[in-house]
mmCIF file of C-alpha atoms in Angstrom:
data_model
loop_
_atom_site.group_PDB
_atom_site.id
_atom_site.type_symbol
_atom_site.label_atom_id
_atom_site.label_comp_id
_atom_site.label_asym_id
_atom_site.label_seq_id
_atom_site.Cartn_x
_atom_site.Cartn_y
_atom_site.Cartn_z
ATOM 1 C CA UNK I 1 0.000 0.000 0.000
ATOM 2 C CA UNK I 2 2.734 2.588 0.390
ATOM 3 C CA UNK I 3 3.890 2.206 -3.167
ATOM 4 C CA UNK I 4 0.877 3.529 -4.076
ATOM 5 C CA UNK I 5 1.351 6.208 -2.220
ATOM 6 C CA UNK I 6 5.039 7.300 -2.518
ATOM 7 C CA UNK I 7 6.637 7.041 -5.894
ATOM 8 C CA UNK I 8 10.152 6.430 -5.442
ATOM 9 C CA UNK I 9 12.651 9.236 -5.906
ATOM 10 C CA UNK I 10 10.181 11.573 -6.493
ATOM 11 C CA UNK I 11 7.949 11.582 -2.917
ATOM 12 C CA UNK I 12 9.838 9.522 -1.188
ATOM 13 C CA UNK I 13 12.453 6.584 -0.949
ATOM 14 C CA UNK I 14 11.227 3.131 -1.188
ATOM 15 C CA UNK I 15 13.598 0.175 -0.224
ATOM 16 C CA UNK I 16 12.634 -3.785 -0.076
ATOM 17 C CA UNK I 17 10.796 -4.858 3.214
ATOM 18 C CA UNK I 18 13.017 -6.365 5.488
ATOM 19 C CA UNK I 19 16.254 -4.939 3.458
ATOM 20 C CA UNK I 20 18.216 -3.220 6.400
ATOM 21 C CA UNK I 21 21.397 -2.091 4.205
ATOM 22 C CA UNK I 22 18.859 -0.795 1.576
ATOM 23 C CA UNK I 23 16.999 1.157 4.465
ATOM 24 C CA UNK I 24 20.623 2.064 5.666
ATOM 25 C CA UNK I 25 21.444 3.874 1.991
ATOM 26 C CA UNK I 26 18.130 5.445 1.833
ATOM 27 C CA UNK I 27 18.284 6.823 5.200
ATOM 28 C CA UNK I 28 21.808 8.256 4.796
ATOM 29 C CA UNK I 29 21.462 9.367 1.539
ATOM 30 C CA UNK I 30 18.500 11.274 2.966
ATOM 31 C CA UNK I 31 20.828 12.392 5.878
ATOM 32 C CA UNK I 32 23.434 14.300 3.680
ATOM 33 C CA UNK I 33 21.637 15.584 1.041
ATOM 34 C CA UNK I 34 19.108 18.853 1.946
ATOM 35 C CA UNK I 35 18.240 19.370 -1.625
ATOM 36 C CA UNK I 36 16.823 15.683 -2.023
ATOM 37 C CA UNK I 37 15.109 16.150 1.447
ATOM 38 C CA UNK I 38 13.656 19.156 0.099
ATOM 39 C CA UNK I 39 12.597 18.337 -3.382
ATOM 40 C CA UNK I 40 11.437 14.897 -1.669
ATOM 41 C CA UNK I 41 9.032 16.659 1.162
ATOM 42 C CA UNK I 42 7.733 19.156 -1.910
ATOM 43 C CA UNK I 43 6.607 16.661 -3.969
ATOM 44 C CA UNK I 44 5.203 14.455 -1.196
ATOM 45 C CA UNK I 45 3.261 17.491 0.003
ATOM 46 C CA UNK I 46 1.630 18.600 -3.179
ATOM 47 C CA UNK I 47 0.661 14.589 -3.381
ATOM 48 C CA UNK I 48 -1.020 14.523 -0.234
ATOM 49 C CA UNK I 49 -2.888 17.640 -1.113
ATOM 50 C CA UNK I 50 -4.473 16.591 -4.338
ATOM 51 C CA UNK I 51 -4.839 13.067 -3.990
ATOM 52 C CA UNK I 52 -5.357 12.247 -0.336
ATOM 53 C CA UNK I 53 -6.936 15.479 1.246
ATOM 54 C CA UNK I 54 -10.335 14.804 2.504
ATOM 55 C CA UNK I 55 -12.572 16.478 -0.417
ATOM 56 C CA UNK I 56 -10.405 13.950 -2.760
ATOM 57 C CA UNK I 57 -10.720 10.711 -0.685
ATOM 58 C CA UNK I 58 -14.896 11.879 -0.486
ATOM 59 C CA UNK I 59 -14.868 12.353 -4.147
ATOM 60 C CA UNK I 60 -13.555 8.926 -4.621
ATOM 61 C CA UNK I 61 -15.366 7.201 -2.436
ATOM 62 C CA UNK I 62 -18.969 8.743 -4.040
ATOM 63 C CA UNK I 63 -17.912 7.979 -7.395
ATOM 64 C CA UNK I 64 -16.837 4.438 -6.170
ATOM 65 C CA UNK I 65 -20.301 4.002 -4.575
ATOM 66 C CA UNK I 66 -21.958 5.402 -7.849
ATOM 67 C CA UNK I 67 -19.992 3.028 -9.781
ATOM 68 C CA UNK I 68 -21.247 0.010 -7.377
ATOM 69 C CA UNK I 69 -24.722 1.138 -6.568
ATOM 70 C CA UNK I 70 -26.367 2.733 -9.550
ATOM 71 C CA UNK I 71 -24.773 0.547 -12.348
#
């Protein structure tokens, strides 16, 4: 479920569950570099905004009803 969320590089870092050295890199790499932080906590922002505020999660979930109820 957070893949679908967070696309890597671009909202966020994803590594392979259970992958500590992979978590390691991700984390570090995070660490010492403030323009990835940055660019990373824009993006992520602007996602959460137009995809999961709560006007967007109620427009999905009427059209979703629509779709199961009047079809």
């Amino acid at each position: 479920a957070i893949s679908s969320a967070i696309t890597h590089e671009e909202s966020g870092l994803l590594t392979p569950p259970g992958d500590v050295q992979s978590l390691a890199a991700a984390l570090t790499r995070i660490a010492l570099d403030p323009d990835l932080r940055q660019r990373l906590g824009q993006n992520a922002r602007r996602r959460i905004e137009r995809d999961f505020s709560l006007d967007a999660c109620s427009n999905r979930f009427c059209d979703y009803l629509s779709q199961v109820y009047f079809q």
